[in-house]
Coordinates of C-alpha atoms in Angstrom, one line a residue:
Chain A
M269 CA 11.6 19.0 -7.7
N270 CA 7.9 18.2 -7.4
W271 CA 6.7 15.0 -5.6
R272 CA 6.0 13.1 -8.8
E273 CA 9.5 13.7 -10.1
F274 CA 10.8 12.7 -6.7
Q275 CA 8.7 9.5 -6.7
S276 CA 9.7 8.5 -10.2
M277 CA 13.4 8.7 -9.2
Q278 CA 12.9 6.3 -6.3
R279 CA 14.7 3.0 -6.4
V280 CA 13.7 -0.1 -4.4
A281 CA 15.3 -2.5 -2.2
E282 CA 13.8 -5.8 -0.9
L283 CA 14.5 -6.6 2.7
G284 CA 13.1 -10.0 3.6
D285 CA 9.4 -9.9 3.0
R286 CA 9.3 -6.1 2.9
F287 CA 10.6 -3.5 0.4
I288 CA 11.6 0.2 0.8
S289 CA 11.8 2.9 -1.8
Y290 CA 14.6 5.4 -1.7
L291 CA 16.4 8.1 -3.6
D292 CA 20.0 7.7 -4.4
E293 CA 21.7 10.8 -5.8
G294 CA 25.2 12.1 -6.1
T295 CA 28.6 10.6 -5.4
G296 CA 30.9 10.8 -2.4
E297 CA 30.6 9.7 1.3
P298 CA 27.2 8.5 1.8
V299 CA 24.7 10.5 3.8
I300 CA 21.3 9.0 4.8
L301 CA 18.4 11.4 5.3
I302 CA 15.6 10.0 7.6
H303 CA 12.3 11.6 7.7
G304 CA 9.7 11.6 10.5
I305 CA 5.9 11.2 10.9
P306 CA 3.5 11.9 9.1
V307 CA 5.6 12.7 5.9
W308 CA 8.0 10.7 3.7
G309 CA 11.4 11.2 1.9
Y310 CA 10.1 14.1 0.0
L311 CA 10.6 16.2 3.2
W312 CA 14.2 16.5 2.2
H313 CA 13.7 17.7 -1.4
A314 CA 15.0 21.2 -0.7
L315 CA 18.1 20.0 1.1
T316 CA 19.1 17.1 -1.3
P317 CA 20.5 19.3 -4.2
A318 CA 23.0 21.1 -1.8
L319 CA 24.2 17.9 -0.2
A320 CA 24.4 15.9 -3.4
K321 CA 27.1 18.3 -4.6
Q322 CA 29.6 16.6 -2.2
N323 CA 27.9 13.4 -1.1
R324 CA 26.1 10.4 -2.2
V325 CA 22.6 11.2 -0.7
L326 CA 20.3 8.4 0.1
T327 CA 16.8 9.1 1.2
P328 CA 14.6 6.2 2.2
D329 CA 10.9 6.1 3.0
L330 CA 10.7 4.3 6.3
L331 CA 8.7 1.1 6.4
G332 CA 5.0 1.8 6.2
F333 CA 5.7 5.4 5.0
G334 CA 5.7 7.1 1.6
Y335 CA 6.2 4.6 -1.2
S336 CA 7.8 1.9 0.9
D337 CA 5.9 -1.3 1.8
K338 CA 2.4 -0.2 3.3
S339 CA 1.0 -3.7 3.6
D340 CA -0.6 -4.3 7.0
C341 CA 0.4 -6.3 10.0
F342 CA 4.2 -5.7 10.6
D343 CA 6.2 -3.8 13.1
R344 CA 6.8 -0.1 12.3
S345 CA 8.5 0.9 15.5
I346 CA 11.6 3.0 15.5
A347 CA 13.5 -0.1 16.8
R348 CA 12.3 -2.0 13.6
Q349 CA 13.1 1.0 11.4
A350 CA 16.7 1.2 12.8
E351 CA 17.2 -2.5 12.1
M352 CA 15.8 -1.9 8.6
I353 CA 18.3 0.9 7.9
D354 CA 21.1 -1.4 9.2
A355 CA 19.9 -4.2 6.8
W356 CA 19.4 -1.8 3.9
M357 CA 23.0 -0.4 4.3
G358 CA 24.2 -4.0 4.2
E359 CA 22.1 -4.7 1.0
L360 CA 23.7 -1.6 -0.6
R361 CA 27.2 -2.5 0.7
I362 CA 27.4 0.7 2.6
E363 CA 29.6 0.1 5.6
R364 CA 29.2 3.5 7.3
A365 CA 27.2 6.7 6.5
H366 CA 26.5 10.1 7.8
I367 CA 23.1 10.1 9.3
V368 CA 20.8 13.2 9.1
A369 CA 17.4 12.8 10.6
H370 CA 14.3 14.5 11.8
D371 CA 11.4 13.9 14.2
I372 CA 10.9 10.1 14.7
G373 CA 13.6 9.7 12.1
G374 CA 15.9 11.3 14.7
G375 CA 14.7 8.5 17.2
V376 CA 15.8 6.0 14.6
A377 CA 19.1 7.8 14.1
L378 CA 19.7 7.9 18.0
R379 CA 19.1 4.1 18.0
L380 CA 21.6 3.6 15.2
A381 CA 24.2 5.8 16.9
T382 CA 23.8 3.9 20.2
L383 CA 23.1 0.4 19.1
F384 CA 24.7 0.2 15.7
P385 CA 27.5 2.7 16.2
H386 CA 29.8 1.1 13.5
R387 CA 27.2 2.3 10.9
V388 CA 27.4 6.0 11.9
M389 CA 30.1 8.5 10.8
H390 CA 28.5 11.8 11.6
L391 CA 25.2 12.2 13.4
C392 CA 22.9 15.2 12.7
V393 CA 19.5 15.2 14.3
M394 CA 16.8 18.0 13.9
N395 CA 13.9 18.5 16.2
T396 CA 14.2 14.9 17.0
V397 CA 12.1 12.8 19.4
C398 CA 14.1 11.8 22.4
Y399 CA 13.7 10.8 26.0
D400 CA 10.0 11.1 26.7
S401 CA 9.3 14.1 24.4
W402 CA 6.9 12.0 22.3
P403 CA 4.4 10.9 21.0
I404 CA 2.6 14.2 20.7
E405 CA -1.2 14.3 21.5
A406 CA -2.3 14.6 17.8
M407 CA -0.3 11.5 16.8
L408 CA -1.6 9.5 19.8
Q409 CA -5.2 10.2 18.8
F410 CA -4.5 9.5 15.2
G411 CA -3.0 6.2 16.0
H412 CA -6.1 4.9 17.8
P413 CA -7.4 1.9 15.9
E414 CA -10.8 3.3 15.6
T415 CA -9.5 6.2 13.5
R416 CA -9.7 4.0 10.5
R417 CA -13.4 3.9 10.8
K418 CA -14.0 7.4 12.1
L419 CA -12.1 9.1 9.3
S420 CA -12.1 8.6 5.6
A421 CA -8.7 9.0 3.8
A422 CA -9.9 12.4 2.5
S423 CA -10.9 13.6 6.1
A424 CA -7.7 12.3 7.5
I425 CA -5.7 14.3 5.0
T426 CA -7.7 17.5 5.9
M427 CA -7.0 16.9 9.6
L428 CA -3.4 16.2 9.1
K429 CA -2.9 19.3 6.9
Q430 CA -4.3 21.5 9.6
A431 CA -2.0 19.8 12.2
L432 CA 1.1 20.1 9.9
K433 CA 0.6 23.9 9.5
Q434 CA 1.5 24.3 13.2
G435 CA 4.9 22.8 12.3
F436 CA 5.8 25.8 10.1
A437 CA 7.0 29.3 11.0
K438 CA 5.5 30.6 7.8
S439 CA 2.2 29.4 6.5
P440 CA 3.1 26.7 3.9
D441 CA 1.2 26.7 0.6
D442 CA -1.2 23.9 0.0
E443 CA 0.8 22.3 -2.7
L444 CA 3.6 21.6 -0.3
L445 CA 1.3 20.2 2.3
D446 CA -0.3 18.0 -0.3
S447 CA 3.0 16.8 -1.5
L448 CA 4.1 15.9 2.0
L449 CA 0.9 13.8 2.6
V450 CA 0.3 12.4 -0.9
P451 CA 1.2 8.8 -0.1
Y452 CA -1.6 8.7 2.5
T453 CA -4.5 9.8 0.3
T454 CA -5.7 6.3 -0.3
E455 CA -7.4 4.1 2.2
V456 CA -4.4 1.8 2.3
G457 CA -2.1 4.9 2.8
K458 CA -4.4 6.2 5.6
L459 CA -4.3 2.8 7.4
S460 CA -0.6 2.5 7.1
L461 CA -0.1 5.9 8.6
I462 CA -2.5 5.0 11.5
R463 CA -0.4 2.0 12.1
N464 CA 2.8 4.0 12.0
A465 CA 1.2 6.4 14.6
A466 CA 0.2 3.4 16.7
A467 CA 3.8 2.2 16.7
L468 CA 5.1 5.4 18.4
N469 CA 6.6 4.3 21.6
T470 CA 8.4 6.5 24.1
N471 CA 10.1 3.4 25.7
L472 CA 12.2 3.1 22.6
T473 CA 14.0 6.4 23.3
T474 CA 13.9 6.2 27.1
E475 CA 15.7 2.8 27.0
I476 CA 18.7 4.3 25.2
T477 CA 19.1 7.4 27.4
A478 CA 21.9 5.7 29.4
L479 CA 23.8 5.0 26.1
L480 CA 23.7 8.6 24.8
P481 CA 27.0 9.6 26.7
K482 CA 28.6 6.7 24.9
I483 CA 28.0 8.1 21.3
E484 CA 31.3 8.7 19.6
A485 CA 30.2 10.0 16.3
P486 CA 30.5 13.8 15.9
T487 CA 27.0 15.1 16.6
L488 CA 25.2 18.2 15.4
I489 CA 21.8 19.0 16.8
L490 CA 19.7 21.4 14.8
W491 CA 16.6 22.8 16.3
G492 CA 13.9 25.1 14.8
E493 CA 13.6 27.0 18.1
D494 CA 10.0 27.9 17.8
D495 CA 8.9 24.2 17.4
L496 CA 5.6 23.5 19.3
F497 CA 5.8 19.7 18.8
Q498 CA 9.3 19.0 20.0
L499 CA 10.5 21.8 22.5
V500 CA 14.0 23.0 22.3
K501 CA 14.6 22.0 25.9
Y502 CA 15.0 18.5 24.7
G503 CA 17.7 19.6 22.1
E504 CA 19.5 21.2 25.1
R505 CA 19.3 18.1 27.1
L506 CA 20.7 16.1 24.2
A507 CA 23.5 18.5 23.8
R508 CA 24.4 17.9 27.5
D509 CA 24.2 14.1 27.2
I510 CA 26.0 13.5 23.9
P511 CA 29.7 14.1 24.3
G512 CA 30.9 17.1 22.1
A513 CA 27.5 17.5 20.6
Q514 CA 26.7 21.0 19.2
L515 CA 23.3 22.5 19.5
V516 CA 22.4 25.1 16.8
R517 CA 19.1 26.9 17.2
V518 CA 17.5 27.9 13.9
K519 CA 15.6 31.2 14.2
D520 CA 12.2 31.7 12.6
A521 CA 11.7 28.0 12.2
R522 CA 9.4 25.6 13.8
H523 CA 9.3 21.7 13.5
F524 CA 9.9 21.6 9.8
L525 CA 13.1 23.7 9.9
M526 CA 14.5 22.3 6.7
L527 CA 11.5 23.8 4.8
D528 CA 11.2 27.0 6.9
Q529 CA 15.0 27.8 6.5
P530 CA 16.3 25.5 3.7
D531 CA 19.4 27.5 3.0
E532 CA 20.5 27.9 6.5
V533 CA 19.9 24.2 7.3
A534 CA 21.7 23.1 4.1
E535 CA 24.7 25.3 5.0
H536 CA 25.0 23.9 8.6
V537 CA 24.6 20.3 7.5
S538 CA 27.1 20.7 4.5
A539 CA 29.7 22.3 6.8
F540 CA 29.2 19.7 9.5
L541 CA 29.7 16.8 7.1
K542 CA 32.7 18.3 5.7
G543 CA 34.1 18.5 9.3
E544 CA 34.1 22.3 9.3
Q545 CA 33.1 24.3 12.3
V546 CA 29.4 25.0 12.1
E547 CA 28.5 28.7 12.4
T548 CA 27.6 29.3 15.9
A549 CA 25.9 32.6 16.0
H550 CA 22.8 30.9 17.3
A551 CA 24.5 28.0 19.0
G552 CA 23.2 27.0 22.4
Chain B
M298 CA -24.9 -0.4 -18.4
L299 CA -23.9 -3.0 -15.7
G300 CA -25.4 -1.4 -12.6
F301 CA -24.5 -3.4 -9.5
G302 CA -27.8 -3.4 -7.5
K303 CA -29.4 -0.6 -5.6
Q304 CA -27.5 -1.1 -2.4
K305 CA -24.6 1.1 -1.6
Q306 CA -21.2 -0.5 -1.6
V307 CA -19.6 -1.2 1.7
T308 CA -16.0 -0.1 1.7
E309 CA -13.4 -1.8 3.9
Y310 CA -13.0 1.1 6.2
E311 CA -16.8 1.5 6.7
A312 CA -17.4 -2.3 7.4
D313 CA -18.4 -3.2 10.9
G314 CA -20.2 -6.1 12.6
E315 CA -20.9 -9.0 10.4
S316 CA -19.5 -7.3 7.3
E317 CA -16.2 -6.7 9.0
R318 CA -16.0 -10.2 10.2
V319 CA -16.7 -11.5 6.7
Y320 CA -14.2 -9.2 5.1
H321 CA -11.5 -10.5 7.5
E322 CA -12.6 -14.1 6.7
I323 CA -12.5 -13.4 2.9
K324 CA -9.0 -12.0 3.1
Q325 CA -7.8 -14.9 5.1
T326 CA -9.5 -17.6 3.1
L327 CA -9.0 -16.2 -0.5
R328 CA -5.5 -15.1 0.6
V329 CA -5.8 -11.5 -0.6
T330 CA -4.9 -8.1 0.8
G331 CA -8.2 -6.3 0.0
I332 CA -11.8 -6.6 -0.8
N333 CA -12.9 -6.5 -4.4
L334 CA -15.9 -4.7 -5.9
N335 CA -17.9 -8.0 -5.9
F336 CA -17.8 -8.4 -2.2
R337 CA -18.2 -4.6 -1.5
T338 CA -21.3 -4.7 -3.6
W339 CA -22.7 -8.0 -2.1
A340 CA -22.0 -6.6 1.4
G341 CA -24.7 -3.9 0.7
Y342 CA -27.2 -6.9 1.2
E343 CA -26.7 -7.2 4.8
K344 CA -28.5 -10.5 5.4
F345 CA -27.4 -12.2 2.1
F346 CA -23.7 -11.4 2.5
P347 CA -22.9 -13.4 5.6
A348 CA -25.2 -16.2 4.6
M349 CA -23.6 -16.4 1.1
W350 CA -20.1 -16.4 2.7
D351 CA -20.9 -19.0 5.2
A352 CA -22.3 -21.1 2.3
M353 CA -19.2 -20.6 0.1
R354 CA -16.4 -20.6 2.6
P355 CA -16.0 -24.5 2.7
L356 CA -15.5 -24.4 -1.1
A357 CA -13.3 -21.5 -1.2
E358 CA -10.7 -23.1 1.1
T359 CA -10.3 -26.2 -0.9
R360 CA -7.5 -27.1 -3.3
A361 CA -10.2 -27.9 -5.9
F362 CA -11.3 -24.2 -5.8
E363 CA -7.7 -23.0 -6.1
T364 CA -7.0 -25.3 -8.9
A365 CA -10.1 -24.2 -10.7
A366 CA -8.9 -20.6 -10.5
D367 CA -5.5 -21.7 -11.7
C368 CA -7.2 -23.2 -14.8
V369 CA -9.1 -19.9 -15.5
R370 CA -6.0 -17.9 -15.2
A371 CA -4.0 -20.1 -17.5
E372 CA -6.8 -20.0 -20.1
A373 CA -6.9 -16.2 -19.9
V374 CA -3.2 -15.9 -20.4
R375 CA -3.4 -18.1 -23.4
A376 CA -6.3 -16.2 -24.8
A377 CA -4.6 -12.8 -24.1
D378 CA -1.4 -14.1 -25.8
K379 CA -3.3 -14.5 -29.1
L380 CA -4.6 -10.9 -29.0
L381 CA -2.5 -7.8 -29.8
R382 CA 0.1 -6.9 -27.2
L383 CA -0.3 -3.6 -25.5
E384 CA 3.4 -2.8 -25.7
N385 CA 2.7 0.1 -23.3
Q386 CA 5.7 2.4 -24.0
S387 CA 4.9 4.5 -20.9
R388 CA 6.3 1.7 -18.7
A389 CA 9.7 2.9 -19.8
A390 CA 9.0 6.2 -17.9
L391 CA 8.3 4.5 -14.6
G392 CA 11.0 4.7 -12.1
E393 CA 12.5 1.5 -10.5
S394 CA 10.3 1.6 -7.4
Q395 CA 7.1 2.5 -9.4
A396 CA 7.7 -0.4 -11.9
Y397 CA 8.3 -2.8 -9.0
Q398 CA 5.1 -1.8 -7.3
L399 CA 3.1 -1.8 -10.5
R400 CA 4.2 -5.4 -11.3
A401 CA 3.3 -6.4 -7.7
A402 CA -0.1 -4.9 -8.2
L403 CA -0.7 -6.8 -11.5
D404 CA 0.4 -10.0 -9.7
L405 CA -2.3 -9.3 -7.0
Y406 CA -5.1 -9.0 -9.5
Q407 CA -3.7 -11.8 -11.7
Y408 CA -4.0 -14.0 -8.6
I409 CA -7.4 -12.9 -7.2
N410 CA -9.5 -12.2 -10.3
P411 CA -9.7 -15.8 -11.5
K412 CA -10.8 -16.9 -8.0
L413 CA -13.5 -14.2 -8.0
L414 CA -14.8 -15.6 -11.2
V415 CA -15.0 -19.1 -10.1
F416 CA -16.5 -17.9 -6.8
T417 CA -19.1 -15.8 -8.6
S418 CA -20.0 -18.7 -11.0
A419 CA -20.5 -21.0 -8.0
V420 CA -22.8 -18.5 -6.3
K421 CA -24.7 -18.1 -9.6
L422 CA -25.2 -21.8 -10.0
A423 CA -26.5 -22.0 -6.4
L424 CA -29.0 -19.2 -7.1
D425 CA -30.0 -20.9 -10.3
G426 CA -30.7 -24.1 -8.3
A427 CA -27.9 -26.0 -10.0
Q428 CA -25.6 -27.7 -7.5
P429 CA -22.1 -28.9 -8.4
E430 CA -21.9 -32.3 -10.0
R431 CA -19.8 -33.7 -7.2
G432 CA -21.5 -31.7 -4.5
G433 CA -22.5 -33.8 -1.5
K434 CA -21.0 -36.9 -3.1
A435 CA -17.3 -36.2 -2.5
S436 CA -16.2 -39.3 -0.6
A437 CA -12.5 -38.8 -1.2
D438 CA -10.6 -36.6 1.3
V439 CA -10.6 -32.9 0.3
E440 CA -7.4 -31.0 0.7
L441 CA -7.6 -27.5 2.2
I442 CA -5.1 -24.8 1.3
E443 CA -3.3 -22.5 3.7
R444 CA -4.9 -19.4 5.0
G445 CA -3.6 -15.9 5.2
V446 CA -2.2 -13.2 2.9
P447 CA 0.9 -14.4 1.1
A448 CA 4.1 -12.7 1.8
R449 CA 5.0 -9.9 -0.5
M450 CA 1.5 -9.6 -1.9
Y451 CA 0.8 -5.9 -2.8
P452 CA -1.8 -4.2 -0.7
M453 CA -5.0 -3.5 -2.5
E454 CA -4.3 0.3 -2.7
M455 CA -6.4 2.3 -5.0
V456 CA -7.4 5.8 -5.8
S457 CA -10.9 7.0 -4.9
S458 CA -13.7 5.9 -7.2
E459 CA -14.4 9.6 -7.6
P460 CA -11.0 11.0 -8.1
E461 CA -10.3 14.7 -7.9
E462 CA -7.7 14.7 -10.6
E463 CA -9.5 15.7 -13.9
R464 CA -7.5 13.3 -16.2
I465 CA -8.1 10.3 -13.9
K466 CA -11.8 11.2 -13.7
E467 CA -12.1 11.3 -17.5
L468 CA -10.2 8.1 -17.8
F469 CA -12.5 6.3 -15.4
E470 CA -15.5 7.7 -17.2
D471 CA -14.2 6.3 -20.5
I472 CA -13.4 2.9 -19.1
K473 CA -16.9 2.7 -17.5
Q474 CA -18.6 3.7 -20.7
T475 CA -16.6 1.5 -22.9
L476 CA -17.0 -1.6 -20.6
S477 CA -20.6 -0.6 -19.6
L478 CA -19.8 -0.4 -16.0
S479 CA -21.7 1.6 -13.4
S480 CA -18.7 1.4 -10.9
I481 CA -15.0 1.4 -11.6
N482 CA -13.3 -1.9 -10.7
S483 CA -10.5 -2.1 -8.0
D484 CA -8.1 -3.1 -10.7
Y485 CA -8.4 0.1 -12.7
R486 CA -8.4 2.2 -9.5
T487 CA -5.1 0.6 -8.4
L488 CA -3.5 1.1 -11.9
A489 CA -4.5 4.7 -11.5
L490 CA -1.9 5.0 -9.0
W491 CA 0.3 5.3 -12.0
P492 CA -2.0 7.5 -14.1
D493 CA 0.4 7.9 -17.2
Y494 CA 0.7 4.1 -17.3
L495 CA -2.9 3.4 -17.1
S496 CA -3.9 6.1 -19.5
A497 CA -1.4 4.9 -22.2
G498 CA -2.4 1.2 -21.6
W499 CA -6.0 2.0 -21.8
K500 CA -5.6 3.7 -25.2
K501 CA -4.2 0.5 -26.5
L502 CA -6.6 -1.7 -24.7
K503 CA -9.8 0.1 -25.7
P504 CA -9.9 -1.1 -29.4
I505 CA -8.9 -4.6 -28.3
V506 CA -11.8 -5.0 -25.9
Q507 CA -14.2 -3.9 -28.5
G508 CA -13.1 -6.6 -30.9
D509 CA -14.9 -9.9 -31.7
E510 CA -11.9 -12.0 -30.7
F511 CA -11.8 -10.4 -27.3
K512 CA -15.6 -11.0 -26.8
R513 CA -15.2 -14.7 -27.9
A514 CA -12.3 -15.1 -25.4
S515 CA -14.3 -13.6 -22.6
D516 CA -17.3 -15.8 -23.4
N517 CA -15.2 -18.9 -23.5
L518 CA -13.5 -18.0 -20.1
R519 CA -17.0 -17.5 -18.6
E520 CA -18.0 -21.0 -19.9
T521 CA -14.9 -22.5 -18.5
A522 CA -15.4 -20.9 -15.1
R523 CA -19.0 -22.2 -15.0
K524 CA -17.9 -25.7 -15.9
L525 CA -15.3 -25.7 -13.2
A526 CA -17.7 -24.3 -10.7
H527 CA -20.0 -27.2 -11.4
T528 CA -17.2 -29.7 -10.5
L529 CA -16.3 -28.3 -7.1
P530 CA -16.6 -30.8 -4.3
F531 CA -19.3 -29.4 -2.0
P532 CA -22.9 -28.2 -2.4
V533 CA -23.6 -24.6 -1.8
P534 CA -26.4 -24.3 0.7
L535 CA -27.8 -21.2 -0.9
S536 CA -31.0 -20.6 -3.0
R537 CA -33.4 -17.9 -4.0
E538 CA -35.9 -19.4 -1.5
R539 CA -33.2 -18.9 1.3
L540 CA -32.7 -15.3 0.3
E541 CA -36.5 -14.6 0.4
E542 CA -36.6 -16.2 3.8
L543 CA -33.8 -13.7 4.9
G544 CA -36.0 -10.9 3.5
E545 CA -33.6 -10.1 0.6
D546 CA -34.5 -9.2 -3.0
A547 CA -33.5 -12.6 -4.5
D548 CA -34.0 -11.3 -8.1
E549 CA -31.9 -8.3 -7.6
I550 CA -29.1 -10.3 -6.1
A551 CA -29.2 -12.9 -8.8
T552 CA -29.1 -10.1 -11.4
T553 CA -26.1 -8.4 -9.7
T554 CA -24.3 -11.7 -9.4
E555 CA -24.9 -12.4 -13.1
K556 CA -23.6 -9.1 -14.1
F557 CA -20.3 -9.8 -12.2
E558 CA -20.1 -13.1 -13.8
R559 CA -20.4 -11.3 -17.2
L560 CA -17.8 -8.6 -16.3
L561 CA -15.1 -10.6 -14.7
P562 CA -13.8 -12.7 -17.7
S563 CA -12.9 -9.5 -19.7
L564 CA -11.3 -8.0 -16.6
I565 CA -9.1 -11.1 -16.2
I566 CA -8.0 -11.0 -19.8
N567 CA -7.3 -7.3 -19.5
I568 CA -5.0 -7.8 -16.6
A569 CA -3.3 -10.6 -18.5
L570 CA -2.7 -8.3 -21.3
F571 CA -1.2 -5.6 -19.0
S572 CA 0.9 -8.4 -17.4
L573 CA 2.2 -9.7 -20.7
D574 CA 4.1 -6.5 -21.1
W575 CA 6.2 -7.6 -18.1
K576 CA 6.3 -11.3 -18.0
T577 CA 6.2 -14.2 -20.5
P578 CA 3.1 -16.2 -21.0
E579 CA 5.0 -19.3 -19.6
T580 CA 5.5 -17.5 -16.3
L581 CA 2.0 -15.9 -16.3
V582 CA 0.1 -19.2 -16.6
Q583 CA 1.5 -20.1 -13.2
S584 CA -0.1 -18.9 -10.1
P585 CA 1.9 -15.9 -8.7
F586 CA 1.1 -17.1 -5.2
P587 CA 1.0 -20.9 -5.2
A588 CA -0.9 -22.2 -2.1
R589 CA 0.6 -24.8 0.2
P590 CA -1.6 -27.4 1.7
R591 CA -3.0 -26.4 5.1
R592 CA -1.1 -28.2 7.9
N593 CA -3.2 -30.9 9.6
A594 CA -6.1 -29.8 7.5
V595 CA -7.2 -32.7 5.3
Q596 CA -10.8 -33.2 5.9
G597 CA -13.2 -35.8 4.7
G598 CA -16.2 -35.4 2.4
A599 CA -18.9 -32.9 2.2
R600 CA -20.1 -30.9 5.3

């Protein structure tokens, strides 16, 4: 599926004064896929078909991201995003869902699992932000308010493409990088992404550290073990702190493991959501 | 060809100092999420732009100004309703989220364009030395409207004026040539976020805008805006002499302003035509973002 097809399938939900766009495919127990920064729901396009065979797969663009509300002057923190997911689930009359999340989406998922535990059936986080593992330097710089004046939208995209390449084990083609960044090619998109980057706040994961041992949802931690942005040591620490959590290291994969090793990741997630034992050859 | 002056446009992200201050003020006062081509072009005249805004702001925040724009919008919808409908079939191919955002984008321009026309007419009147009839004589209290961007107004997102995608580039060229524009308006740049929709819509719109009925409707709308601008409550302390004192090219600014006044009525009718595919005329004659009175903000007379 290319990004235009993905976008044209997106539905919309109004949540107060904001709206979010999301994909809703398949039937079965709901699973929500939450992306990170600086991408959008299209991140999951390779994983969606496999999961939609057995589940209802819901893929939102977080507030301020992708084709969700990109107007200015509202809170885009992971705390707000978790509240938004909670409200959105209420809007769709979904009581509980499996949560699969990556990068700052993982931060959102950890907040859901600790602060809205009734919403989470299974928790799967991939190369997630946690503790004080974030924000990374590149995003800190990007989130500086002066960035809007220093970089045109086109220059910002060029810079982000260079940065994103570091997140892949194999050099990604240009079309994939363009597709992951396409919502941010306009000046409004650029500003929205700057605001999203400015909202990255390590306090919002450190404040839930004490709650991690209380997570009751079965938890799978997948980690592209060569990630340069979120080091695998954080995955190991999460696996120690969350009771019963299983850490699976994905070889030959960096930050974007679901694009580096789509089949393996799909297999692990599908098995986990079915309650099967995840293959542990690389488990930590 | 409607060239918009020799100065380079100032985009929102490039604006700093006075331009940035005025852009912020414009968005708050006109209650809009972005800065249209008029202002981006006027901002190229560094001394004129803040002087013009300071002269116009007291008018732009009045209920009288908002009501004048409401009248222009209603007339444009009634005029568009008499023209052929676009019946843009490509809207059926839009996804739910795309259609939601497109409708919100049309609401944005449906709201702001009539305000721009009344604003431009008032500037033109001032530069022509013709002050509003009531200007300086308004003894009754003048109601001010609320400030700030309305909730749920779509951000003024748009593709680049020089797009990389070939089909959008060709589309923009065709629009510019047909409408005799030197720069592509924000409206079309926003609609180009949904290129299939704009492309199909423009195919239907092109013969309509070239017809006599459309031209008459545009001329009438311009006349209406001028009349309404003439009845606004305050004088506009702006003149060619003032521009010359500021060291600006008064003739060029007057010509640029006149060109915007010529362009805007057709743009307003075009947006009404696009909008009529989505909403009834009865709905469209209403402001999509009605303004409440500003709290504790009833001020007396002219300033």
